[in-house]
mmCIF file of C-alpha atoms and ligand atoms in Angstrom:
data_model
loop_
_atom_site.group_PDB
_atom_site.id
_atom_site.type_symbol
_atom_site.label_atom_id
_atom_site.label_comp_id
_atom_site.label_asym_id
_atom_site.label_seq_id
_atom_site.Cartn_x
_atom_site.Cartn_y
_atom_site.Cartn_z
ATOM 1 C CA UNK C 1 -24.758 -23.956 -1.544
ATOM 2 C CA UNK C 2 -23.336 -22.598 -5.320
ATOM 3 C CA UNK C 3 -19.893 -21.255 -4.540
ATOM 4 C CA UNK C 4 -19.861 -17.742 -4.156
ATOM 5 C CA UNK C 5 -16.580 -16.969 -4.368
ATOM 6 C CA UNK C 6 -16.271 -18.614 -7.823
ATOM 7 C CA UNK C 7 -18.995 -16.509 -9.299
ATOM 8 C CA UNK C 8 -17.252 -13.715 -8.210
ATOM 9 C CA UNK C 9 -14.109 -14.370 -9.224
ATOM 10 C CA UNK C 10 -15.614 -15.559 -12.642
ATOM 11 C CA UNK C 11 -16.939 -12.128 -12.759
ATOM 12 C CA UNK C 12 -20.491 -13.565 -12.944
ATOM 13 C CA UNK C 13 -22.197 -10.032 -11.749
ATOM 14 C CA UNK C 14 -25.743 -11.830 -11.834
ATOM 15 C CA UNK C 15 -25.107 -14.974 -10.106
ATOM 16 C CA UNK C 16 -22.892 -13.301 -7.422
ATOM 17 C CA UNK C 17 -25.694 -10.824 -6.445
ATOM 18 C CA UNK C 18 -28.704 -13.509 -6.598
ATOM 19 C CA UNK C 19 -26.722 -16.000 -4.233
ATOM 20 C CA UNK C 20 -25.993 -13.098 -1.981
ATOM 21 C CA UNK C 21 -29.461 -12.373 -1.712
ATOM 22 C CA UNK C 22 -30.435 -16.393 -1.502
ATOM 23 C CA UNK C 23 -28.031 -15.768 1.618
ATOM 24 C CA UNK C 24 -29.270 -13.111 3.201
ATOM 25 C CA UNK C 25 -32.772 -14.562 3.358
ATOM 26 C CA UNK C 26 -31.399 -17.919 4.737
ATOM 27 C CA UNK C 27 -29.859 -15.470 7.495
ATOM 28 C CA UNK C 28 -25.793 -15.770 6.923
ATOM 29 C CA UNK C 29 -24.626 -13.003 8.291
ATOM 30 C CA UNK C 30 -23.468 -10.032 6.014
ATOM 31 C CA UNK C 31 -19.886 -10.360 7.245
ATOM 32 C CA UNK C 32 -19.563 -14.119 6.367
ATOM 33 C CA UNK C 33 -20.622 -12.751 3.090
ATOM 34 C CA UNK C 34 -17.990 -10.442 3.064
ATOM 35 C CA UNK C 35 -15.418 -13.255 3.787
ATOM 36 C CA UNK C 36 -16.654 -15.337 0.857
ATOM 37 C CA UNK C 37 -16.573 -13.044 -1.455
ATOM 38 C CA UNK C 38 -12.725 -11.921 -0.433
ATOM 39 C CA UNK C 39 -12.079 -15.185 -1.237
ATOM 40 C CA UNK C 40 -13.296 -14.867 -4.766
ATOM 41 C CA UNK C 41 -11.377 -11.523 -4.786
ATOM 42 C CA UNK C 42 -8.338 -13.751 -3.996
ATOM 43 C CA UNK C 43 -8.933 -16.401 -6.174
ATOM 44 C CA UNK C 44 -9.161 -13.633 -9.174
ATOM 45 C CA UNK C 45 -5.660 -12.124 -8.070
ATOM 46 C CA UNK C 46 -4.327 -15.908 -8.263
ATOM 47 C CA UNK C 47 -5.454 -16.507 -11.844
ATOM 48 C CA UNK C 48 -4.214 -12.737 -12.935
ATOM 49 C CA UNK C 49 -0.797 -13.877 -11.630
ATOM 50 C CA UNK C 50 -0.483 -17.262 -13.757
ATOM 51 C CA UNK C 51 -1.975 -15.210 -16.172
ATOM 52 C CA UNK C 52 -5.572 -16.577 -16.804
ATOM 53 C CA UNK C 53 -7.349 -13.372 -15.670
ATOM 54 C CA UNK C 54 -6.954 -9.850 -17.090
ATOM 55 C CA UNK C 55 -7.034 -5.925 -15.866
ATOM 56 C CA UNK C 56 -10.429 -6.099 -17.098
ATOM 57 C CA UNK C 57 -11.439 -8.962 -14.911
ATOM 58 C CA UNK C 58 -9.593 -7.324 -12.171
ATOM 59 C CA UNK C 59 -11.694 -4.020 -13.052
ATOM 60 C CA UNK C 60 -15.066 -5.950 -13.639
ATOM 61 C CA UNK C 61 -14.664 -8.075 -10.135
ATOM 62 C CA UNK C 62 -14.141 -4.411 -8.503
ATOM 63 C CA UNK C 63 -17.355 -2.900 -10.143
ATOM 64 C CA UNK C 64 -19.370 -6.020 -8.860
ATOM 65 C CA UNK C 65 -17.282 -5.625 -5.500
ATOM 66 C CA UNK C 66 -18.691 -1.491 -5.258
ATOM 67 C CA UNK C 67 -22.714 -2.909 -5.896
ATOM 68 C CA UNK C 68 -21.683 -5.990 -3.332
ATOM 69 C CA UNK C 69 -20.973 -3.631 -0.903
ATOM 70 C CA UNK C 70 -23.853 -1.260 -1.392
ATOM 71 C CA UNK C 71 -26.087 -4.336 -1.050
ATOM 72 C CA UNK C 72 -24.352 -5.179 2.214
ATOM 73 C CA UNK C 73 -23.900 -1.730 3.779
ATOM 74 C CA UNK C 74 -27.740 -1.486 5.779
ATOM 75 C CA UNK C 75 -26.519 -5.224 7.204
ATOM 76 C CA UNK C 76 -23.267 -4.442 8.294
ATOM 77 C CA UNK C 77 -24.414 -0.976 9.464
ATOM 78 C CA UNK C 78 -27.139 -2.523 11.569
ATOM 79 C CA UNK C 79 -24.493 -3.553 14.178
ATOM 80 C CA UNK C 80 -23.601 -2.689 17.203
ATOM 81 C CA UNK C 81 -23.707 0.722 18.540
ATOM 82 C CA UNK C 82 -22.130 2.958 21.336
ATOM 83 C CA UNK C 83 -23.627 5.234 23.586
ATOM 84 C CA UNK C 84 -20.189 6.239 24.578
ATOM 85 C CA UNK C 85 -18.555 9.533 22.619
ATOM 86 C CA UNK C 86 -17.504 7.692 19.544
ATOM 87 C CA UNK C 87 -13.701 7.425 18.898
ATOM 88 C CA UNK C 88 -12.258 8.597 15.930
ATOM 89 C CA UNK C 89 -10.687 6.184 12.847
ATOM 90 C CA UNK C 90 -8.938 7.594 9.746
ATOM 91 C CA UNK C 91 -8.288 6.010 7.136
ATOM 92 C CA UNK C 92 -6.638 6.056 3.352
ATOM 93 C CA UNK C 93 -4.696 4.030 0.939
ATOM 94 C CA UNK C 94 -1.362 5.360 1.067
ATOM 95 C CA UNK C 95 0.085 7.301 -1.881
ATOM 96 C CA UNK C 96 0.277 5.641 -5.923
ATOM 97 C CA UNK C 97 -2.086 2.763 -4.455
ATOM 98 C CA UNK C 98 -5.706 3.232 -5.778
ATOM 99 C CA UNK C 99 -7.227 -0.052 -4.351
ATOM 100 C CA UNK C 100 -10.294 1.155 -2.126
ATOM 101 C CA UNK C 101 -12.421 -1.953 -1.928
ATOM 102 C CA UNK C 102 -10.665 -3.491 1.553
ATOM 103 C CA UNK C 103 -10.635 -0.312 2.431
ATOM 104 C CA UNK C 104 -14.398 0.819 2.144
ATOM 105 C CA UNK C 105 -14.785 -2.457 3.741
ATOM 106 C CA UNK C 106 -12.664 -1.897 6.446
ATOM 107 C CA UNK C 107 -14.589 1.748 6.777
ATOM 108 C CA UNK C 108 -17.754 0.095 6.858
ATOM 109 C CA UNK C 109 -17.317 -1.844 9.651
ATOM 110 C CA UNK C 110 -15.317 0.462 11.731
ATOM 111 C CA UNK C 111 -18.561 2.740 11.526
ATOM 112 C CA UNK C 112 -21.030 -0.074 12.066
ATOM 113 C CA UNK C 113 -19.206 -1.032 15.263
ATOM 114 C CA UNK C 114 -19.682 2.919 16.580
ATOM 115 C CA UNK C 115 -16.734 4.701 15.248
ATOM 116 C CA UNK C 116 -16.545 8.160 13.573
ATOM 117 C CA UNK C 117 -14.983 7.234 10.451
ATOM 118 C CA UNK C 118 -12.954 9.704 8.107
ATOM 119 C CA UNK C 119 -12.137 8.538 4.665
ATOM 120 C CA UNK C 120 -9.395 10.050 2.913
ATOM 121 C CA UNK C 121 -9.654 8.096 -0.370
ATOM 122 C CA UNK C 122 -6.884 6.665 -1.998
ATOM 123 C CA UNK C 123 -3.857 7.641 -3.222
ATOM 124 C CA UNK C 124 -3.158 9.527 -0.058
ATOM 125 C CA UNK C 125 0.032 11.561 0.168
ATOM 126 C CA UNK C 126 1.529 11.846 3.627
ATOM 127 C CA UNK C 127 0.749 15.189 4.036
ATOM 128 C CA UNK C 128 -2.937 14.461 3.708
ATOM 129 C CA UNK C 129 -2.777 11.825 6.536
ATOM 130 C CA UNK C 130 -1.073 14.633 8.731
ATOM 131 C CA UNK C 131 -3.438 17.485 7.885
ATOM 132 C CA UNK C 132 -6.530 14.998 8.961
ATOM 133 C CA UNK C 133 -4.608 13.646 12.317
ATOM 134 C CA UNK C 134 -4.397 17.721 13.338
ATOM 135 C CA UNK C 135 -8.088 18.330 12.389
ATOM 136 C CA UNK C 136 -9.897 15.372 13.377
ATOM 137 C CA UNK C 137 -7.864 14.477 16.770
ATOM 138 C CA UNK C 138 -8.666 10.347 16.111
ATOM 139 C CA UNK C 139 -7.655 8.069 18.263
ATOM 140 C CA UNK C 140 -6.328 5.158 15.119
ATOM 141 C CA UNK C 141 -4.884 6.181 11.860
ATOM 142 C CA UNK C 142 -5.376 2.853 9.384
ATOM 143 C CA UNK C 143 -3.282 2.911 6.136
ATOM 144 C CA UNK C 144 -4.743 0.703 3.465
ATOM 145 C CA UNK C 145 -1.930 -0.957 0.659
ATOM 146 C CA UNK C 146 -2.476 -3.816 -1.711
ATOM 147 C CA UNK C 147 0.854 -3.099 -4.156
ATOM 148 C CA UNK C 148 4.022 -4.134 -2.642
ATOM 149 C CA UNK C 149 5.896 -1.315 -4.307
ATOM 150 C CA UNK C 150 3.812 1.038 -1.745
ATOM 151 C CA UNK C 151 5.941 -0.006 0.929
ATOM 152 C CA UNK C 152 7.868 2.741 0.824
ATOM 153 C CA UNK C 153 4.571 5.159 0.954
ATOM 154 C CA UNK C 154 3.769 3.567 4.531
ATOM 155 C CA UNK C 155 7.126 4.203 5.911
ATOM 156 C CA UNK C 156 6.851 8.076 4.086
ATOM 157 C CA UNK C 157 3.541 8.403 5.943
ATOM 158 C CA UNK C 158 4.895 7.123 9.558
ATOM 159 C CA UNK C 159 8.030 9.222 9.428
ATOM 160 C CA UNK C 160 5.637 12.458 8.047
ATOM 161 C CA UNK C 161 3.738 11.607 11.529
ATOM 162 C CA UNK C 162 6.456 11.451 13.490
ATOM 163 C CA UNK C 163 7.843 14.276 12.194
ATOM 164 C CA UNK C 164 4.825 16.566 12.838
ATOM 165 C CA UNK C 165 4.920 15.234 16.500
ATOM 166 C CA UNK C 166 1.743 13.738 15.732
ATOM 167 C CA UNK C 167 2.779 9.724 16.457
ATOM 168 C CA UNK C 168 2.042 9.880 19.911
ATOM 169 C CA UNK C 169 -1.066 10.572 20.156
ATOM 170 C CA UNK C 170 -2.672 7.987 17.690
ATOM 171 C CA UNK C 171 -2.468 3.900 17.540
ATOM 172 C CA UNK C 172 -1.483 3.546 13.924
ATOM 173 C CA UNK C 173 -2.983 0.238 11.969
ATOM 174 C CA UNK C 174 -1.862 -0.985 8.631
ATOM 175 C CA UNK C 175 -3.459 -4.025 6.502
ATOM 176 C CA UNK C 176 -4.744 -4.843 2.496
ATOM 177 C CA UNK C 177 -3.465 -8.077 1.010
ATOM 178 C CA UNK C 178 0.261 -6.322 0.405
ATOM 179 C CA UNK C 179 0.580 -5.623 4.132
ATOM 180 C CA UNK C 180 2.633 -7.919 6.945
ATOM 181 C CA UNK C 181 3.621 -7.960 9.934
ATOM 182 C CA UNK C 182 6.722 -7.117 9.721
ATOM 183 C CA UNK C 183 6.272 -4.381 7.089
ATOM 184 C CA UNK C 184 3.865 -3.132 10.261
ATOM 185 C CA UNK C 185 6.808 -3.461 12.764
ATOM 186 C CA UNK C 186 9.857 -2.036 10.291
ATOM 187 C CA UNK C 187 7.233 1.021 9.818
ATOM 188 C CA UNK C 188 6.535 1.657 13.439
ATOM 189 C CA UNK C 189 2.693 0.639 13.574
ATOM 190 C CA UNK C 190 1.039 -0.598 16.371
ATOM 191 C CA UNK C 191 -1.012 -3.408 14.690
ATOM 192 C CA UNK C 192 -1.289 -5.190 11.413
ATOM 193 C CA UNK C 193 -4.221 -6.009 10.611
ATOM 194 C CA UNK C 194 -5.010 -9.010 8.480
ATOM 195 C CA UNK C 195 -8.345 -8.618 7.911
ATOM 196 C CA UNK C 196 -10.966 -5.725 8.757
ATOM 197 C CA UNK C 197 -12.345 -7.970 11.403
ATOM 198 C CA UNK C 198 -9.190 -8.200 13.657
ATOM 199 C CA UNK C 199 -8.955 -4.458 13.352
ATOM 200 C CA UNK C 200 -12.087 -3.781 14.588
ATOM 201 C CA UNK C 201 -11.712 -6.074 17.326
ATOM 202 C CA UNK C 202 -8.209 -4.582 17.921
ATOM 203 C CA UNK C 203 -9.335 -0.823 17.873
ATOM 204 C CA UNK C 204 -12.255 -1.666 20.179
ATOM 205 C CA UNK C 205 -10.316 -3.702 22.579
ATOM 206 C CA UNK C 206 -8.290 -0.678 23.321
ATOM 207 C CA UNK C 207 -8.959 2.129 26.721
HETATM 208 C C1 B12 N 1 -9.666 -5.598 -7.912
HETATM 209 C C2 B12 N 1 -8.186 -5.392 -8.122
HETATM 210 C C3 B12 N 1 -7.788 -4.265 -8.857
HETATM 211 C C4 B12 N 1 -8.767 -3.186 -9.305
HETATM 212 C C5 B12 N 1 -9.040 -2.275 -8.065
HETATM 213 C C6 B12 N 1 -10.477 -1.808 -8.003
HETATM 214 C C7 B12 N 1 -10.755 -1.046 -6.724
HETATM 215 N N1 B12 N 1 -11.728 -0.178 -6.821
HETATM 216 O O1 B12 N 1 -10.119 -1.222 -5.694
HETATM 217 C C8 B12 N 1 -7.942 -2.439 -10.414
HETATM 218 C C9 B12 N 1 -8.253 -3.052 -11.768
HETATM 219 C C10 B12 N 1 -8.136 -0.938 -10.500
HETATM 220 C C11 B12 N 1 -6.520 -2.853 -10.042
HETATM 221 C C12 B12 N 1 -5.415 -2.162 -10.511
HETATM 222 C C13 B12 N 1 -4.113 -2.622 -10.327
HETATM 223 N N2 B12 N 1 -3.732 -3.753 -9.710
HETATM 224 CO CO1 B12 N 1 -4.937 -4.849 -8.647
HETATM 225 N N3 B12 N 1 -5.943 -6.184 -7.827
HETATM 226 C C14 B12 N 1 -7.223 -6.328 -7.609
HETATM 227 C C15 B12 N 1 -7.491 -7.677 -6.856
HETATM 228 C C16 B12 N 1 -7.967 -8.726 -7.880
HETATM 229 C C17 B12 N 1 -8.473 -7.632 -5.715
HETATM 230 C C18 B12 N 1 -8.199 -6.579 -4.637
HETATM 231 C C19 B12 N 1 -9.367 -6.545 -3.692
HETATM 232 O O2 B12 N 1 -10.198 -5.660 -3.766
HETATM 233 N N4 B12 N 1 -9.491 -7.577 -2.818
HETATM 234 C C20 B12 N 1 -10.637 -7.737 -1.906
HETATM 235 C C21 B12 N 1 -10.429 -6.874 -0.662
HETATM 236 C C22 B12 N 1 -11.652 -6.991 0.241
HETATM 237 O O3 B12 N 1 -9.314 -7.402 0.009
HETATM 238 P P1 B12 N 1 -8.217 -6.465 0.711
HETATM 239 O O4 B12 N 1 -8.080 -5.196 -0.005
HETATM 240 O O5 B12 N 1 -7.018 -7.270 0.994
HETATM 241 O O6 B12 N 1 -8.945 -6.061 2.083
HETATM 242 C C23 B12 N 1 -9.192 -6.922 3.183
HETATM 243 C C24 B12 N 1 -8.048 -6.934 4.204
HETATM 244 O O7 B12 N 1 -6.784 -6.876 3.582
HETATM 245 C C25 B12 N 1 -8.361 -5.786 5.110
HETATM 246 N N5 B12 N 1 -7.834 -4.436 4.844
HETATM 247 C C26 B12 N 1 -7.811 -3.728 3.692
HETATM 248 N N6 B12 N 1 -7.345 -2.498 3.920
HETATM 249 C C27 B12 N 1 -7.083 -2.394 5.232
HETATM 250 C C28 B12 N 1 -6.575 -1.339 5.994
HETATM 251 C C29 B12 N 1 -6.378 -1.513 7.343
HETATM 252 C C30 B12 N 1 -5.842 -0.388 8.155
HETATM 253 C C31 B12 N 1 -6.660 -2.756 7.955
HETATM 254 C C32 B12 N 1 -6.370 -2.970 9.372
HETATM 255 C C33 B12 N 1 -7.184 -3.812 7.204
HETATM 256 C C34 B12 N 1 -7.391 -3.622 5.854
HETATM 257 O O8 B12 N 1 -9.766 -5.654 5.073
HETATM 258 C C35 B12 N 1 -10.340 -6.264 3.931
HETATM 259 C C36 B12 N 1 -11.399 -7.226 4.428
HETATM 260 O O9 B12 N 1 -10.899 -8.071 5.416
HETATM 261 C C37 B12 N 1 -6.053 -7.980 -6.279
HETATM 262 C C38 B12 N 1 -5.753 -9.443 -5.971
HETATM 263 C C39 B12 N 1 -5.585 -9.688 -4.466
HETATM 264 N N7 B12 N 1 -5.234 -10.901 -4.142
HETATM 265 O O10 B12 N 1 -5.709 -8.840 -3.637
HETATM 266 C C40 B12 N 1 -5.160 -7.344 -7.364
HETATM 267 C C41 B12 N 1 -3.738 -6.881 -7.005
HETATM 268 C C42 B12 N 1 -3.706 -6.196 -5.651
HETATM 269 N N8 B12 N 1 -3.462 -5.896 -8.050
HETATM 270 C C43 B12 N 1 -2.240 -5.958 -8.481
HETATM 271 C C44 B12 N 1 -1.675 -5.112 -9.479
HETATM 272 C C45 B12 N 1 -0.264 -5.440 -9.941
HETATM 273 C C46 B12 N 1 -2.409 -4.022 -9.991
HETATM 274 C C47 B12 N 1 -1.908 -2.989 -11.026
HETATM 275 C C48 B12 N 1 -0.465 -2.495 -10.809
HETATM 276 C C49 B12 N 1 -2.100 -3.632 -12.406
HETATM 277 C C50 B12 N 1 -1.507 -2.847 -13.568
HETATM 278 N N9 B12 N 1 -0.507 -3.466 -14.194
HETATM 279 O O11 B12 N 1 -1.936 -1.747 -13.844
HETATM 280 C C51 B12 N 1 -2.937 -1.846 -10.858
HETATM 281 C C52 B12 N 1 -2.474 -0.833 -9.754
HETATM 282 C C53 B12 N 1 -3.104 0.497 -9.842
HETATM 283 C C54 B12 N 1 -2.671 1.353 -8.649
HETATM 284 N N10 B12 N 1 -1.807 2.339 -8.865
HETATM 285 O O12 B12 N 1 -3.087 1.123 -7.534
HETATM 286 C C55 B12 N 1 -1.447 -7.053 -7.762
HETATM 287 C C56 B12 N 1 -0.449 -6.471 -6.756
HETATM 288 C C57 B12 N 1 0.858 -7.259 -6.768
HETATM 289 C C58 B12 N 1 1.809 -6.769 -5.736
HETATM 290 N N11 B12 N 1 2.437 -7.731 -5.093
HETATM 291 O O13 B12 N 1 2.015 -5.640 -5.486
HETATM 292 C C59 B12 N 1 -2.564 -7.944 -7.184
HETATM 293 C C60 B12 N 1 -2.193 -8.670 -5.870
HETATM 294 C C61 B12 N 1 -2.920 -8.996 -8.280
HETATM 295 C C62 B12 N 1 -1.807 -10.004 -8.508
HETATM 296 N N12 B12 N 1 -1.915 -11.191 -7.957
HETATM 297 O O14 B12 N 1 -0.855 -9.724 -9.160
HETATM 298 N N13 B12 N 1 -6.512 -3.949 -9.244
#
């Protein structure tokens, strides 16, 4: 099978959406799709840091990454579903980080698996996660980072939490390719997640 992670991270918009179609109707499953093409996402981020690929590659893989994901989003969505009340997830990426495609992805299959989702975008100050933990009552908070200098804006967003009395009522998540797990313990999370897989099955392994 052609690599699909290289045409992505060639920025190849064509070739990347015909041999996700060519695997769709050879029945690989739309999250081993999603896995691949994180891959080429990763691959990308390697050559921009030895300084082979550019912002505009980064901004071109992203546009193909938005039309990948629209092509996905009946498969993924087609999951599983609950009969049960569904439990709440919120999600953002925290403040000065505007990286939303592991996020959307991580959105996406929090819904397909029977969650309420609410989005709060990106760039998310900790206000904004507070204000949405008072009106929507969910049971997980997920913070989204990808930039290492956001550090700070998870531990801003825990201690805004904490301070609004808010922490004990939620199971707090964080994960994108800048998180860790000890950036999740030294910020008081529950659960890092490395990828939006484990969350799920985190999140839905818990009463
Ligand atoms: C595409 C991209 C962009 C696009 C973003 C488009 C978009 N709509 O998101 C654009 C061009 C806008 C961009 C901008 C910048 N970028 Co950029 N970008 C990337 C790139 C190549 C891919 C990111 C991506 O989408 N990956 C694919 C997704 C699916 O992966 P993911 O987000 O990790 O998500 C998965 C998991 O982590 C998990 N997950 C994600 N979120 C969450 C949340 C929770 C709660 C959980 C549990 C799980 C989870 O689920 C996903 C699926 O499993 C990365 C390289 C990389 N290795 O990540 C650089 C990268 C993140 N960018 C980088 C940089 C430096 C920048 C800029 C500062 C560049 C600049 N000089 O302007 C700006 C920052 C702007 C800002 N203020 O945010 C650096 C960050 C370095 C660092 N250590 O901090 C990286 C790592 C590139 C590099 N190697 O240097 N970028």
């Amino acid at each position: 099978m052609t690599d699909l992670s290289d045409a992505l991270s060639s920025c190849d918009d064509s070739l990347t959406l015909q041999l996700i179609h060519e695997r769709l109707n050879t029945g690989v499953s739309a999250i081993e799709i999603v896995a691949e093409c994180n891959a080429g996402m990763t691959q990308l981020g390697e050559r921009f840091d030895q300084g082979e690929a550019f912002i505009p590659d980064l901004m071109f893989s992203g546009m193909i990454m938005k039309k990948v994901m629209e092509l996905l989003q009946p498969y993924l969505e087609a999951g599983q579903q609950t009969e049960e009340k569904k439990k709440t997830f919120v999600i953002g990426t925290v403040q000065n980080d505007i990286h939303d495609i592991g996020k959307d992805i991580t959105a996406m299959l929090f819904r397909s698996h029977g969650f309420r989702v609410i989005d709060l975008g990106v760039d998310v100050k900790p206000e904004k996660f507070v204000i949405s933990i008072q009106e929507y009552q969910p049971e997980f908070v997920g913070m989204s980072l990808l930039l290492t200098t956001c550090y700070q804006s998870v531990i801003n967003t825990v201690q805004a939490i904490e301070s609004a009395g808010c922490r004990n009522q939620i199971k707090l998540c964080v994960g994108g390719a800048a998180a860790t797990p000890l950036l999740s313990e030294k910020a008081n999370c529950d659960f890092y997640g490395k990828t939006a897989v484990e969350a799920v099955r985190w999140a839905s392994a818990q009463k």
